[in-house]
Coordinates of C-alpha atoms and ligand atoms in Angstrom, one line a residue:
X1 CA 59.4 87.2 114.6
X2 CA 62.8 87.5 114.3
X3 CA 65.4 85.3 112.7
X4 CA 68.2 84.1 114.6
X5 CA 70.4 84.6 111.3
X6 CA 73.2 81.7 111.6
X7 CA 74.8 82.0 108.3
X8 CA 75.3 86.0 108.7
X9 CA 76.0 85.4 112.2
X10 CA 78.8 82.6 111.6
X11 CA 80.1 84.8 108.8
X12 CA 81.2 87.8 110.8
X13 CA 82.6 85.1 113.7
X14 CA 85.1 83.5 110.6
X15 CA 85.4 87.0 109.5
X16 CA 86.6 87.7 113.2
X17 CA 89.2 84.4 113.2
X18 CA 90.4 85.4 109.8
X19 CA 91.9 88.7 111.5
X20 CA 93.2 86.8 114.5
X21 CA 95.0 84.8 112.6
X22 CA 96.7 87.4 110.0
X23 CA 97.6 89.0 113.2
X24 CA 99.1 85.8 115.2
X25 CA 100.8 85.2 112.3
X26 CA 102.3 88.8 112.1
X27 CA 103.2 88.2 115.5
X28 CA 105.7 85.2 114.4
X29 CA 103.2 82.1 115.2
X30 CA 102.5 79.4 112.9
X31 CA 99.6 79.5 111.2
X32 CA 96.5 77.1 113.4
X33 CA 96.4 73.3 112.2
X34 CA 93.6 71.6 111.9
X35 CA 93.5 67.9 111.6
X36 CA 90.4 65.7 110.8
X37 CA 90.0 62.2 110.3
X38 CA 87.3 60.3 108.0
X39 CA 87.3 56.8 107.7
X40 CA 84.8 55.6 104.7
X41 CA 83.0 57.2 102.1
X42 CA 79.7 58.2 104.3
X43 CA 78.3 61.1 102.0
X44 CA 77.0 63.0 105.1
X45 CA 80.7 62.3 106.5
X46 CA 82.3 63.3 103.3
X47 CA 80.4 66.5 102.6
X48 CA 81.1 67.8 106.8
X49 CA 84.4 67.4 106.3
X50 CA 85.1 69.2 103.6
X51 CA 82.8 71.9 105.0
X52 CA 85.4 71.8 107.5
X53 CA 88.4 71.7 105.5
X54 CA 87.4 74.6 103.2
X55 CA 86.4 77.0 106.1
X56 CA 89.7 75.8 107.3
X57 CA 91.5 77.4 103.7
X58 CA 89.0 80.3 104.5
X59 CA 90.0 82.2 107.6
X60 CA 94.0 81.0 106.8
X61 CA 94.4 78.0 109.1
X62 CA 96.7 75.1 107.8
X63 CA 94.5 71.8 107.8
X64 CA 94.9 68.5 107.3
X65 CA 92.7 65.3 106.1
X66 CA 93.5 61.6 106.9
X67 CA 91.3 59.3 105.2
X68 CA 91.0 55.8 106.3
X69 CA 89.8 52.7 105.1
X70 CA 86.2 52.1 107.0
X71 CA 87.7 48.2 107.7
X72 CA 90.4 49.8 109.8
X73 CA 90.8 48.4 112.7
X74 CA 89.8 49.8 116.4
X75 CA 93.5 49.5 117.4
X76 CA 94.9 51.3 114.1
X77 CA 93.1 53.8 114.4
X78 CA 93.5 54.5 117.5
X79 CA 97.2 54.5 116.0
X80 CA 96.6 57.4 114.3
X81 CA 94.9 59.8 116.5
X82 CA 98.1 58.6 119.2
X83 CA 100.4 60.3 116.1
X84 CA 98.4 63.3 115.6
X85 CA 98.3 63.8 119.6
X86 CA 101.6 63.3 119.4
X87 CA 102.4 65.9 115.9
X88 CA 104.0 69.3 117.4
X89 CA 102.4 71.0 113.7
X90 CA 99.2 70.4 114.7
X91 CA 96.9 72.2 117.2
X92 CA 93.6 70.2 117.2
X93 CA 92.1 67.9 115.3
X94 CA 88.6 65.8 115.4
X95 CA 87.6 61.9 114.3
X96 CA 84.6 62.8 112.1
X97 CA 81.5 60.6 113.8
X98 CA 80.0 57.9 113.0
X99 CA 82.5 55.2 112.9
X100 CA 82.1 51.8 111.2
X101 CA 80.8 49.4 113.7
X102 CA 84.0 47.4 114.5
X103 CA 84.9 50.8 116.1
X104 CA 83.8 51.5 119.2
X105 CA 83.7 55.4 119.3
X106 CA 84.4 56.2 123.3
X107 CA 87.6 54.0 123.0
X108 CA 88.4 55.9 120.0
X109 CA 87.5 59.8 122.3
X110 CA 89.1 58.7 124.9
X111 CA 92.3 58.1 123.2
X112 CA 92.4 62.1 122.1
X113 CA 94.5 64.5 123.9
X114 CA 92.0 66.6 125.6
X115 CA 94.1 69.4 125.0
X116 CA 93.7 68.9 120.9
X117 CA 90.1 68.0 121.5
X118 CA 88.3 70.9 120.0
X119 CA 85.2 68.9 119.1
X120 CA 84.8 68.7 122.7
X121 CA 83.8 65.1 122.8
X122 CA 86.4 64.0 125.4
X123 CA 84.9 63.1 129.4
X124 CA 87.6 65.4 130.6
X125 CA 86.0 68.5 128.4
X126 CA 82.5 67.6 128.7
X127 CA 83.4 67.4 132.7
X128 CA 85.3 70.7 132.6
X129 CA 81.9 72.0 131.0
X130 CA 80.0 71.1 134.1
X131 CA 81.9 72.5 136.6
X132 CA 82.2 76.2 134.7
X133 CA 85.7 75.6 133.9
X134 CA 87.6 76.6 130.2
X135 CA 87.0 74.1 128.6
X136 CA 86.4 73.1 124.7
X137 CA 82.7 73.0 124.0
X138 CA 81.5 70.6 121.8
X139 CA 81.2 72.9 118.3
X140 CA 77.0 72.3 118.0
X141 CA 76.5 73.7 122.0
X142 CA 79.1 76.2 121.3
X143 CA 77.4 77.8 118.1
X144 CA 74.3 77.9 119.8
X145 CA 75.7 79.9 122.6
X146 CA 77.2 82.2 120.5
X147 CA 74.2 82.7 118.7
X148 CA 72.1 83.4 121.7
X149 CA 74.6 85.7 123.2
X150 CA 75.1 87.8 119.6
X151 CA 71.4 88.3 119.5
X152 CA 71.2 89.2 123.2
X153 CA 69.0 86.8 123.9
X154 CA 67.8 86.8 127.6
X155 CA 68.6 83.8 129.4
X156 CA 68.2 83.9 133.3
X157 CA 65.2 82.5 134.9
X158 CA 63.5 81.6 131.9
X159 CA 62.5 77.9 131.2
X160 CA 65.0 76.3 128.8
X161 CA 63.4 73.1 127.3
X162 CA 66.1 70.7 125.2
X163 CA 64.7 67.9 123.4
X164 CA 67.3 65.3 123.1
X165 CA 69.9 64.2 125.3
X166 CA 72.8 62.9 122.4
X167 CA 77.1 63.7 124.1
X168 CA 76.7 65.5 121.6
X169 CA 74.1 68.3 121.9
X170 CA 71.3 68.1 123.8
X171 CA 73.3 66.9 127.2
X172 CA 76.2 69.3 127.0
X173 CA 73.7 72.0 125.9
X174 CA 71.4 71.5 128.5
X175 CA 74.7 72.2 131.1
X176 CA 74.9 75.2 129.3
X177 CA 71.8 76.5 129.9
X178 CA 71.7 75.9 133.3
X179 CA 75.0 76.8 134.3
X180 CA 76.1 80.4 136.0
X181 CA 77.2 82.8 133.3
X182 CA 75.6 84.3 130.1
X183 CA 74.0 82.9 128.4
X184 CA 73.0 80.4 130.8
X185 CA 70.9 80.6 134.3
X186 CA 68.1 79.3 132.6
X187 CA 66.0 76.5 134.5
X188 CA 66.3 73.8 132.4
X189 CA 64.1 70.5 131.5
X190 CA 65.8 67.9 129.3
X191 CA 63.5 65.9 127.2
X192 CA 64.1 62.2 125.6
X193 CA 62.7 59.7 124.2
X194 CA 61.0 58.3 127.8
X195 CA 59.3 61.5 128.9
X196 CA 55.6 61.6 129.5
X197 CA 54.0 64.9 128.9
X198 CA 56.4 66.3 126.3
X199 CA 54.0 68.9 124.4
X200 CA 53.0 70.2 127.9
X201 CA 56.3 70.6 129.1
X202 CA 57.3 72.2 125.7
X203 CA 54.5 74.6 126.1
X204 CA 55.8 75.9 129.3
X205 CA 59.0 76.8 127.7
X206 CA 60.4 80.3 127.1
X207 CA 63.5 78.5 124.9
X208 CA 63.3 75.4 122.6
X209 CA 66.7 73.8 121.5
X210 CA 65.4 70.8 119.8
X211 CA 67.7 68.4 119.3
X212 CA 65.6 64.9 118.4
X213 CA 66.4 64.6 114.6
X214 CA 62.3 64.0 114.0
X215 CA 61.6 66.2 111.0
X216 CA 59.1 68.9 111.8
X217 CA 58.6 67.4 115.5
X218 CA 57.4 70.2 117.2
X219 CA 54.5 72.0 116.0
X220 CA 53.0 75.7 116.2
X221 CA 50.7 74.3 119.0
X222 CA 53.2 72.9 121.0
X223 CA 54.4 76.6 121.8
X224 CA 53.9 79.5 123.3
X225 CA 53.8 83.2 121.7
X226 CA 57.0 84.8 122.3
X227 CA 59.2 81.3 122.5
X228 CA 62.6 81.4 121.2
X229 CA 63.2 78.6 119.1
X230 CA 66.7 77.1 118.1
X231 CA 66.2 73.9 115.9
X232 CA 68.9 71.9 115.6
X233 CA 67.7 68.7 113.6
X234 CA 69.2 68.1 110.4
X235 CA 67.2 65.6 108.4
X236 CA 67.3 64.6 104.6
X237 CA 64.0 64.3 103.3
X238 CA 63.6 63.1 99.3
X239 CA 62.2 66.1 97.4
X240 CA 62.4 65.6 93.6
X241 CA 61.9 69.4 93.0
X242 CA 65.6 69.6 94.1
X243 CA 69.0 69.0 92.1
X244 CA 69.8 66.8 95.0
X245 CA 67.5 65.0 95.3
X246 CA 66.5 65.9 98.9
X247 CA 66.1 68.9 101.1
X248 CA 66.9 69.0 104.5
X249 CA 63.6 69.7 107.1
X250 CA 64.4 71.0 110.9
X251 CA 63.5 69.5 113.6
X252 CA 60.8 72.4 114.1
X253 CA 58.3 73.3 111.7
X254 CA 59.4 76.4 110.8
X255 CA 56.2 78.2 109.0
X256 CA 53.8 77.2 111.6
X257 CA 56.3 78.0 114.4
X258 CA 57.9 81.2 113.4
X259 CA 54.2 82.9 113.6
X260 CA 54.6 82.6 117.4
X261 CA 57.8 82.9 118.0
X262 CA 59.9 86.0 119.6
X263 CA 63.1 84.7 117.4
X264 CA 63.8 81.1 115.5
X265 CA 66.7 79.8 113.5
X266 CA 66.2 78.3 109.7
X267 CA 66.9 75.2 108.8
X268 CA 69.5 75.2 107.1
X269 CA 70.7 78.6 107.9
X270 CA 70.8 78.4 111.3
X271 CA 72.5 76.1 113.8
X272 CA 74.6 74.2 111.1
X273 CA 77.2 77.0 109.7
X274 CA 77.8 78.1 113.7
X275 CA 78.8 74.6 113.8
X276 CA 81.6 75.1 111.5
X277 CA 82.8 78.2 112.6
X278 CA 82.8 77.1 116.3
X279 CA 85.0 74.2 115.6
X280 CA 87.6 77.0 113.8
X281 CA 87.1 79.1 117.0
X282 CA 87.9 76.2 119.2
X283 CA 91.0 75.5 116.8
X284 CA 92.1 78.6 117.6
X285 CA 92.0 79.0 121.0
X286 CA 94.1 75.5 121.1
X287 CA 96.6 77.4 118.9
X288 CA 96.6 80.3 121.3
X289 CA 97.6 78.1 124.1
X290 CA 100.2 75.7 122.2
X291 CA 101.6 78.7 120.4
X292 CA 105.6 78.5 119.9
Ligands
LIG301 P1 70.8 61.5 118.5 O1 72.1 61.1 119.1 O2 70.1 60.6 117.6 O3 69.9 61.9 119.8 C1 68.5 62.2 119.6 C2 67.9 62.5 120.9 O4 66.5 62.7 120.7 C3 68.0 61.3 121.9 O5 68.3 61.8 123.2 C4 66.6 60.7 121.9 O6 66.1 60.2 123.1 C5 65.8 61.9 121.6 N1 64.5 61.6 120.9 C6 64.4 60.9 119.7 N2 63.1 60.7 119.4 C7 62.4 61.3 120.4 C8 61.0 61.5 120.7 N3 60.1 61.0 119.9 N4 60.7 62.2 121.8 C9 61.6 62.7 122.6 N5 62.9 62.6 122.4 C10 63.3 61.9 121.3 O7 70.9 62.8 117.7 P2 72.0 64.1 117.8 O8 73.3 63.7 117.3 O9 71.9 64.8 119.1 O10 71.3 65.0 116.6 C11 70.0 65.5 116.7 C12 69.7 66.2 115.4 O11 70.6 67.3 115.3 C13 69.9 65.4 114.2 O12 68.9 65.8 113.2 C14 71.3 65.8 113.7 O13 71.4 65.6 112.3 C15 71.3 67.2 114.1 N6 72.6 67.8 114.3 C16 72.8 69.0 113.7 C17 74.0 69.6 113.9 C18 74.3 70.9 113.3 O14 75.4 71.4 113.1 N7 73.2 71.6 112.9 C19 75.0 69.0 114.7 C20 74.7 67.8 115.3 C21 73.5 67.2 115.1 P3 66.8 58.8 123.7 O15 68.1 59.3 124.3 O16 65.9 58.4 124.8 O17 67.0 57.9 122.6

């Protein structure tokens, strides 16, 4: 078994953006702007955004953070992302999800400038995605991607299975995989919370991206030898042993899996830091095209 490494991996990708952006700057650009707006005090919310902010400061981008009251309203907040589409300083910014439930979040995507969209949540992006065009990929999809391609992981005409069908992950993910190009070509099942036969259909598969947010839902029997496993679930599960107070469990589990499996990302370690640095690399492709 081999581990598909996504803290090393997602370290040489910022390490990468860091020296794009000395250089764009060199060349007489402003420095990339990201924008992200967090309404509430959600800890998960909190603690992601300034993940975001920090790796941000990190590879020399310019960031911004709005925070907003979680009793703003749908239409003021809407307000704001209209003056950040609007804001020539900024290149891209994202609405940190969830939103309090007076909010309705597609109202809230829709009203982004696709162009500044680099979470990739807008229709027009996840539609761009489908038919094979440049588009920005949502950050999760795109850092799984990446992954795959740096560990040249073979794709074509092997049998993708994606558990979960969120905007999110497992729908734009599972458009990935089966679209032409590298990595993709894969034939590809999606899996939700309706499907009959699951562990069958999971054994067949040659790549698991599981995507269900079930701690340790897919077990070593559910597999095949050889599988390539990316686990995507991020759940908090109470552990006392820890400082926090809780540890965070995959969606996979892990040392029953990884005894079978060709290659497997850790959880955490994995899928969650090529989040982070896919959301910088999307930031600075929309710098690259806005540039003045
Ligand atoms: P989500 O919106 O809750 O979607 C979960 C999906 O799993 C749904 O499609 C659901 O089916 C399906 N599902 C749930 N229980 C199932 C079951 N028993 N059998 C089959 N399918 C089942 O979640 P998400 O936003 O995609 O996130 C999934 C996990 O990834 C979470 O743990 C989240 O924290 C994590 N995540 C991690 C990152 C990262 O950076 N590492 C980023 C995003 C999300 P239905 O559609 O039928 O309800």
């Amino acid at each position: 078994m081999r581990l598909l490494d996504g803290k090393h991996t997602s370290q040489q990708l910022r390490n990468e953006i860091r020296e794009e952006v000395k250089k764009f700057v060199e060349k007489g650009n402003r420095r990339p702007h990201l924008a992200a707006i967090l309404v509430g005090n959600n800890g998960a919310s909190v603690t992601y955004v300034n993940a975001k902010i920090k790796a941000c400061e990190e590879v020399g981008f310019a960031s911004s953070l709005i925070r907003l009251s979680d009793t703003i309203s749908q239409a003021e907040l809407i307000a704001e992302v209209e003056k950040l589409n609007a804001d020539e300083s900024i290149d891209g910014f994202i609405v940190q999800l969830p939103l309090p439930d007076q909010i309705r979040e597609h109202k809230v995507i829709m009203a982004i400038d696709p162009k500044k969209d680099v979470d990739g949540f807008h229709p027009q992006n996840l539609g761009r995605i489908a038919l094979n065009m440049h588009a920005f990929v949502p950050a999760t999809p795109a850092g799984i991607v990446e992954l795959l391609d740096r560990y040249n992981i073979e794709t074509g005409g092997k049998h993708c299975v994606v558990l979960g069908r969120s905007h999110i992950v497992g729908l734009p993910m599972s458009i990935l995989m089966s679209r032409n190009g590298y990595p993709g070509n894969s034939t590809v099942t999606i899996c939700h919370s309706h499907t009959q036969n699951l562990p069958e259909i999971v054994h067949s598969a040659d790549i698991i991206i599981a995507a269900v947010g079930r701690p340790n839902f897919v077990t070593a029997d559910m597999v095949k030898e050889g599988v390539v496993v990316v686990d995507v679930g991020i759940t908090r599960v109470v552990d006392t042993t820890k400082k926090s107070g809780y540890r965070l469990v995959g969606d996979v589990e892990f040392d029953t899996v990884s005894k079978k499996a060709a290659f497997i990302t850790p959880v955490p370690g994995g899928v969650g830091p090529m989040t982070i640095a896919s959301l910088l690399k999307n930031t600075m492709i929309a710098a690259r095209r806005r540039k003045v």
